[in-house]
Amino acid sequence: MKVLITGFDPFGNESINPAFEAIKLLPNKVLNSNIIKLELPTIFNKSIEILEKKIIEIDPDIIICVGQAGGRFKITVERVAINIDDARIKDNAGNQPIDEPIFKNGENAYFSNLPIKSIVENIKKNKIPASISNSAGSFVCNHIMYGLLYLINTKFKNKKGGFIHVPYIPEQVLNKSNMPSMSLENISKSLLIAIKTSITVKKDIKTIEGSII
Amino acid sequence: MKVLITGFDPFGNESINPAFEAIKLLPNKVLNSNIIKLELPTIFNKSIEILEKKIIEIDPDIIICVGQAGGRFKITVERVAINIDDARIKDNAGNQPIDEPIFKNGENAYFSNLPIKSIVENIKKNKIPASISNSAGSFVCNHIMYGLLYLINTKFKNKKGGFIHVPYIPEQVLNKSNMPSMSLENISKSLLIAIKTSITVKKDIKTIEGSII
Amino acid sequence: MKVLITGFDPFGNESINPAFEAIKLLPNKVLNSNIIKLELPTIFNKSIEILEKKIIEIDPDIIICVGQAGGRFKITVERVAINIDDARIKDNAGNQPIDEPIFKNGENAYFSNLPIKSIVENIKKNKIPASISNSAGSFVCNHIMYGLLYLINTKFKNKKGGFIHVPYIPEQVLNKSNMPSMSLENISKSLLIAIKTSITVKKDIKTIEGSII
Amino acid sequence: MKVLITGFDPFGNESINPAFEAIKLLPNKVLNSNIIKLELPTIFNKSIEILEKKIIEIDPDIIICVGQAGGRFKITVERVAINIDDARIKDNAGNQPIDEPIFKNGENAYFSNLPIKSIVENIKKNKIPASISNSAGSFVCNHIMYGLLYLINTKFKNKKGGFIHVPYIPEQVLNKSNMPSMSLENISKSLLIAIKTSITVKKDIKTIEGSII
């Protein structure tokens, strides 16, 4: 099998992006499958174009996009992406779309078809905090997740894909107050667990991971 | 015009629900429109059934469902509801569905068709903290919002509807640590602003209210 | 009896200070006692000088200083002030002392001699969140509290005094994320309860209000 | 030189205490100095008695006590301990003192005489989040810090001592919401930095590390 895993370049006021830093630490092979790593620009539309080209080029079985979730305490495996771009800040090319659909002919939302609850369960078994998230926001992270799932639902129907948000790493919060972080080692370990789980689990489990809000 | 506004009964470990407490303080009439108030049980499916019956009975132009978001700091106007029930705790009838669709023939998600950004803007103009939220969770709040929007999209096509989450009120956090609250007066005032805005605004504004995550 | 209550002027990036705003709403008389209100500048040393002059001028029985604690969720009645100025930001006159004692001949710390636990208890009985705090920080709030208690312990031995921190009010957090607030009405009501409790309670109660950290 | 470093046993609902877990990972020697490790019971008074005996037995130059600060985001080097026991929960022997002085003839508070700002600075230089704290709470952590500094100020005048609070480690927050953690490796590394800094720095630096509240 082939697994494509992507991370964004730094955005906002950050000089690194823990998503791609963690991806760089991954091995190139696991469970007889190749891991292909790709850095995506934090740019609306262009990120999806680059992702689609890479999917066509390497024909992966599984695609996992990863992004930074500054302020979150745990590895959060996203459940769903929504058909909206609503940017709080400019992306890395200066775009700031407000309330625009990502694909006009797309569905309102797409659900990840990764075994998201198995991934959370396996990360937690390794003593790393993880949970399901029901929102990837409305910036480029939701955008790429929606784009990936739109492509899977319309063009690449046998592929599996989804999105994982990771916390800041400690060096990013040295001068921030009350801001959680997670070690790069644990983030990278979690991504490897997510890859292995996505390769091996055919039918997801039903664990209590819902949110009241 | 007629506006139906609903709030849930208390759930979890709470003895009151600030949503319905705030609704009780609303006037019965505003801007020449009637406000009809309805308390819904925090119960999967049954809440939607009761809501549908009431909509058929009174034929409102606008339906706003309101729920408690313990832990949130602001009035949060929900953007979207997703087609999933995934309960962290039992509802008030003992049900705890895990990863089940709400309506098998429903879309993956529905967007609120209330003027959500105008509502946020007008609440903030009244010096009350408010923002857009991209997730109503996966418990009964998302369930009723999805149910309402499913009904609007399939049966009641000219109606407007959406969901608003409100924080705890101060008396609920007396013995909780680091838990935000908002005065019942400000919650109720916000709901009245939401009603008035929904009555008067035909086309929503585009303000910067997106979320990075 | 006479009660002197003080609040600071706005500091940092804020245009109002909820402490003095709440004080302005207090009555001039309660329980047959006069309430005298004083706004203090958020300035090291000068604030203590002005406070001392006012104490000499009006000879109050009880002195309560009040300050803004942006980020706190509850009314926090301070237990202790420490003999250190360590400013994170400049005060309103541009001073920024680092690790300097407030009074060289002062004790390391002074405890409030207000009935702090009775105050917390009575505020909570009125359904307003309150707790004891073990640190007033190291900026001008701790400075004035230490100065007041130094004066009480060295010159004005029969007087009672202490410090209360209050949260932001809602209008201050409109554009802040995850920042708690409390209505001005509840803050002002809490200060009146603190005054009444300080007038009437001779011996404080022992309630469970300690902090693990 | 000799350095004594202590950590508490688990308390509250926890099955481990990250403080002593991190201490166990420390080397026995650094910079030609011996590191002596001691686990203390989370028990009022008894913990001070055991600490005093050990100080008499091994005659260390530097004593650093370490405790768990569940909920804090950073390594926090404590500035001051106050003369009060005010327990929110029972200690490990069932004691729950409320508002009682630790030593009746002690000062109201004692300041750490470790180079606290140098420690914070050096930890941050190693990309680990750290800050000064102005309160060690009112439970057994503040108790042991006060006890240590009381002993240093009254009996062991040439010794240096202080207290460091450490966050939860990841495995403790798997089933907690919005609770920060830090890797055991980073906690242990921070403690080693604190030891080395305490050995080498004779005069502390003045950095901006104060708290507004």
GROMACS .gro file of N, CA and C in nm, chain A residues 64 70 138 145 171 175 205 212:
model
   24
   64ILE      N    1  -0.364   1.123   0.427
   64ILE     CA    2  -0.389   1.188   0.556
   64ILE      C    3  -0.328   1.328   0.552
   70GLY      N    4  -0.341   2.542   1.691
   70GLY     CA    5  -0.292   2.618   1.806
   70GLY      C    6  -0.401   2.640   1.907
  138SER      N    7  -1.265   2.695   0.962
  138SER     CA    8  -1.313   2.741   0.830
  138SER      C    9  -1.200   2.805   0.751
  145MET      N   10  -0.909   1.956   0.382
  145MET     CA   11  -0.982   1.834   0.417
  145MET      C   12  -1.106   1.819   0.328
  171GLU      N   13   0.825   2.465   2.190
  171GLU     CA   14   0.898   2.586   2.155
  171GLU      C   15   0.810   2.696   2.098
  175ASN      N   16   0.650   3.200   2.483
  175ASN     CA   17   0.607   3.333   2.522
  175ASN      C   18   0.458   3.354   2.506
  205ILE      N   19  -1.443   0.120   1.492
  205ILE     CA   20  -1.511   0.082   1.616
  205ILE      C   21  -1.606   0.194   1.659
  212ILE      N   22  -2.066   1.704   2.362
  212ILE     CA   23  -2.193   1.768   2.396
  212ILE      C   24  -2.201   1.901   2.323
   0.00000   0.00000   0.00000
